PDB file of C-alpha atoms in Angstrom:
ATOM      1  CA  MET P   7      23.766  37.294  45.557  1.00 62.00           C
ATOM      2  CA  MET P   8      20.800  38.605  44.050  1.00 65.00           C
ATOM      3  CA  LYS P   9      22.794  39.221  40.494  1.00 66.00           C
ATOM      4  CA  ASN P  10      23.769  35.425  40.494  1.00 69.00           C
ATOM      5  CA  LYS P  11      20.293  34.150  40.690  1.00 68.00           C
ATOM      6  CA  LEU P  12      18.917  36.597  38.752  1.00 67.00           C
ATOM      7  CA  LYS P  13      21.816  35.378  35.335  1.00 70.00           C
ATOM      8  CA  LEU P  14      20.771  32.214  36.216  1.00 69.00           C
ATOM      9  CA  ILE P  15      17.107  31.880  35.832  1.00 74.00           C
ATOM     10  CA  LEU P  16      18.371  34.370  32.616  1.00 69.00           C
ATOM     11  CA  VAL P  17      20.738  31.440  31.204  1.00 69.00           C
ATOM     12  CA  SER P  18      18.345  28.923  32.218  1.00 70.00           C
ATOM     13  CA  LEU P  19      15.336  30.218  30.665  1.00 65.00           C
ATOM     14  CA  VAL P  20      17.267  31.415  27.351  1.00 63.00           C
ATOM     15  CA  LEU P  21      18.547  27.596  27.287  1.00 65.00           C
ATOM     16  CA  PHE P  22      15.249  26.661  27.937  1.00 66.00           C
ATOM     17  CA  PHE P  23      12.572  28.220  25.415  1.00 64.00           C
ATOM     18  CA  GLY P  24      16.023  28.192  22.995  1.00 59.00           C
ATOM     19  CA  LYS P  25      15.730  24.517  22.933  1.00 54.00           C
ATOM     20  CA  GLY P  26      12.352  24.263  21.926  1.00 52.00           C
ATOM     21  CA  ALA P  27      12.812  26.794  19.347  1.00 53.00           C
ATOM     22  CA  GLN P  28      15.550  24.751  18.098  1.00 53.00           C
ATOM     23  CA  SER P  29      13.602  21.129  18.323  1.00 55.00           C
ATOM     24  CA  GLN P  30      10.679  22.635  15.897  1.00 69.00           C
ATOM     25  CA  GLN P  31      12.848  24.204  13.046  1.00 84.00           C
ATOM     26  CA  LEU P  32      15.073  20.775  13.019  1.00 83.00           C
ATOM     27  CA  GLU P  33      11.499  19.039  12.737  1.00 85.00           C
ATOM     28  CA  SER P  34      10.595  20.782   9.571  1.00 87.00           C
ATOM     29  CA  TYR P  35      13.851  20.232   8.505  1.00 86.00           C
ATOM     30  CA  LEU P  36      12.623  16.793   8.722  1.00 84.00           C
ATOM     31  CA  ARG P  37       9.755  16.741   7.007  1.00 86.00           C
ATOM     32  CA  ILE P  38      11.139  18.356   4.329  1.00 87.00           C
ATOM     33  CA  ALA P  39      14.028  15.782   3.636  1.00 85.00           C
ATOM     34  CA  GLU P  40      10.666  13.292   4.143  1.00 84.00           C
ATOM     35  CA  GLU P  41       9.505  14.037   1.544  1.00 85.00           C
ATOM     36  CA  ASN P  42      11.901  14.832  -0.978  1.00 88.00           C
ATOM     37  CA  ASN P  43      14.000  11.721  -0.545  1.00 88.00           C
ATOM     38  CA  PRO P  44      13.418  10.298  -3.659  1.00 89.00           C
ATOM     39  CA  ASP P  45      14.233   6.603  -1.887  1.00 88.00           C
ATOM     40  CA  LEU P  46      11.734   7.145   0.586  1.00 86.00           C
ATOM     41  CA  ARG P  47       9.169   8.080  -2.324  1.00 87.00           C
ATOM     42  CA  ALA P  48       9.687   5.053  -4.469  1.00 88.00           C
ATOM     43  CA  SER P  49       9.814   3.107  -1.199  1.00 87.00           C
ATOM     44  CA  TYR P  50       6.262   4.584  -0.441  1.00 87.00           C
ATOM     45  CA  ASN P  51       5.561   3.969  -4.104  1.00 89.00           C
ATOM     46  CA  GLU P  52       6.204   0.107  -3.747  1.00 89.00           C
ATOM     47  CA  PHE P  53       4.171   0.122  -0.790  1.00 88.00           C
ATOM     48  CA  GLU P  54       1.273   1.448  -2.743  1.00 89.00           C
ATOM     49  CA  ALA P  55       1.150  -0.577  -5.334  1.00 88.00           C
ATOM     50  CA  THR P  56       1.184  -3.136  -3.131  1.00 88.00           C
ATOM     51  CA  LEU P  57      -2.001  -2.569  -1.983  1.00 87.00           C
ATOM     52  CA  GLU P  58      -3.566  -2.169  -5.216  1.00 88.00           C
ATOM     53  CA  ARG P  59      -2.835  -6.105  -5.628  1.00 87.00           C
ATOM     54  CA  ASN P  60      -5.125  -7.346  -3.209  1.00 86.00           C
ATOM     55  CA  PRO P  61      -8.041  -6.640  -4.764  1.00 86.00           C
ATOM     56  CA  GLN P  62      -6.243  -7.922  -7.848  1.00 87.00           C
ATOM     57  CA  VAL P  63      -6.104 -11.460  -6.881  1.00 87.00           C
ATOM     58  CA  SER P  64      -8.935 -11.860  -4.826  1.00 86.00           C
ATOM     59  CA  SER P  65     -11.211 -11.639  -7.470  1.00 88.00           C
ATOM     60  CA  LEU P  66     -12.275 -14.425  -9.964  1.00 89.00           C
ATOM     61  CA  PRO P  67     -10.703 -15.234 -12.802  1.00 89.00           C
ATOM     62  CA  ASP P  68     -11.921 -13.645 -16.149  1.00 90.00           C
ATOM     63  CA  PRO P  69     -14.774 -15.889 -18.257  1.00 92.00           C
ATOM     64  CA  THR P  70     -13.881 -17.617 -21.203  1.00 94.00           C
ATOM     65  CA  LEU P  71     -16.699 -17.512 -24.326  1.00 93.00           C
ATOM     66  CA  THR P  72     -15.902 -19.760 -26.766  1.00 93.00           C
ATOM     67  CA  ALA P  73     -17.932 -19.654 -30.158  1.00 91.00           C
ATOM     68  CA  SER P  74     -17.642 -21.692 -33.301  1.00 86.00           C
ATOM     69  CA  ALA P  75     -19.782 -22.652 -36.693  1.00 84.00           C
ATOM     70  CA  PHE P  76     -20.487 -25.717 -38.438  1.00 78.00           C
ATOM     71  CA  GLY P  77     -21.689 -26.070 -42.156  1.00 74.00           C
ATOM     72  CA  GLY P  78     -24.232 -28.305 -41.122  1.00 70.00           C
ATOM     73  CA  MET P  79     -22.177 -31.133 -39.128  1.00 72.00           C
ATOM     74  CA  GLU P  80     -24.027 -34.274 -38.647  1.00 76.00           C
ATOM     75  CA  THR P  81     -23.673 -35.917 -35.043  1.00 74.00           C
ATOM     76  CA  LEU P  82     -25.311 -37.566 -32.408  1.00 76.00           C
ATOM     77  CA  MET P  83     -27.086 -34.884 -31.138  1.00 75.00           C
ATOM     78  CA  GLY P  84     -28.315 -33.917 -35.061  1.00 76.00           C
ATOM     79  CA  THR P  85     -27.118 -31.235 -37.449  1.00 80.00           C
ATOM     80  CA  GLU P  86     -25.007 -28.588 -35.215  1.00 77.00           C
ATOM     81  CA  GLN P  87     -24.825 -25.269 -37.025  1.00 81.00           C
ATOM     82  CA  ALA P  88     -23.124 -23.246 -34.370  1.00 82.00           C
ATOM     83  CA  ASN P  89     -21.620 -24.107 -30.869  1.00 83.00           C
ATOM     84  CA  ILE P  90     -21.504 -21.320 -28.320  1.00 90.00           C
ATOM     85  CA  GLN P  91     -20.246 -21.906 -24.242  1.00 93.00           C
ATOM     86  CA  LEU P  92     -19.187 -19.834 -21.678  1.00 93.00           C
ATOM     87  CA  MET P  93     -17.344 -20.747 -18.802  1.00 94.00           C
ATOM     88  CA  GLN P  94     -16.233 -19.151 -15.654  1.00 92.00           C
ATOM     89  CA  MET P  95     -13.372 -20.994 -13.321  1.00 91.00           C
ATOM     90  CA  PHE P  96     -13.737 -21.014  -9.432  1.00 91.00           C
ATOM     91  CA  PRO P  97     -11.645 -21.461  -7.184  1.00 90.00           C
ATOM     92  CA  TRP P  98     -11.069 -24.307  -4.866  1.00 91.00           C
ATOM     93  CA  PHE P  99     -12.915 -22.659  -0.990  1.00 91.00           C
ATOM     94  CA  GLY P 100     -11.164 -20.282   0.584  1.00 89.00           C
ATOM     95  CA  THR P 101      -8.824 -19.894  -2.312  1.00 90.00           C
ATOM     96  CA  LEU P 102      -9.318 -16.177  -3.104  1.00 89.00           C
ATOM     97  CA  ARG P 103      -9.520 -15.386   1.181  1.00 91.00           C
ATOM     98  CA  ALA P 104      -6.194 -16.783   1.356  1.00 92.00           C
ATOM     99  CA  LYS P 105      -4.430 -15.028  -1.795  1.00 90.00           C
ATOM    100  CA  ALA P 106      -6.180 -11.710  -0.656  1.00 90.00           C
ATOM    101  CA  GLN P 107      -4.652 -12.354   3.239  1.00 90.00           C
ATOM    102  CA  THR P 108      -1.241 -12.642   1.605  1.00 90.00           C
ATOM    103  CA  ALA P 109      -1.551  -9.419  -0.460  1.00 89.00           C
ATOM    104  CA  ASP P 110      -2.689  -7.581   2.667  1.00 89.00           C
ATOM    105  CA  LEU P 111       0.824  -9.567   5.078  1.00 90.00           C
ATOM    106  CA  MET P 112       3.088  -8.077   1.898  1.00 89.00           C
ATOM    107  CA  ALA P 113       1.560  -4.908   2.133  1.00 89.00           C
ATOM    108  CA  GLY P 114       2.339  -4.440   5.473  1.00 88.00           C
ATOM    109  CA  ALA P 115       5.992  -5.781   4.648  1.00 89.00           C
ATOM    110  CA  LYS P 116       6.420  -3.342   2.509  1.00 86.00           C
ATOM    111  CA  TYR P 117       4.696  -0.477   4.800  1.00 85.00           C
ATOM    112  CA  GLN P 118       7.739  -2.274   7.334  1.00 87.00           C
ATOM    113  CA  GLU P 119      10.731  -1.995   5.235  1.00 81.00           C
TER     114      GLU P 119
END
């Protein structure tokens, strides 16, 4: 009777501790598989690329510089020698914020994918 209880305890201890060692080894194999999976790496790189779109879409467009030279052209304002213009386009109120939020949502969708 005592031997049966001792055997039962030993078998349950071996099964309990053996299962824990197996799961740790399986977790390490899964982590290695994640790190070396090319499809998973490609998906993560796409996610990081969508994160980089936010600063691009939420910035102002580039300014435009125009320079013109005339040979003493007569206009209503007088004689013009040169003309220099600097223009900056400004989007409507809230447009940049909406574009940034859209880029963030797209990045979140890529992460979930």
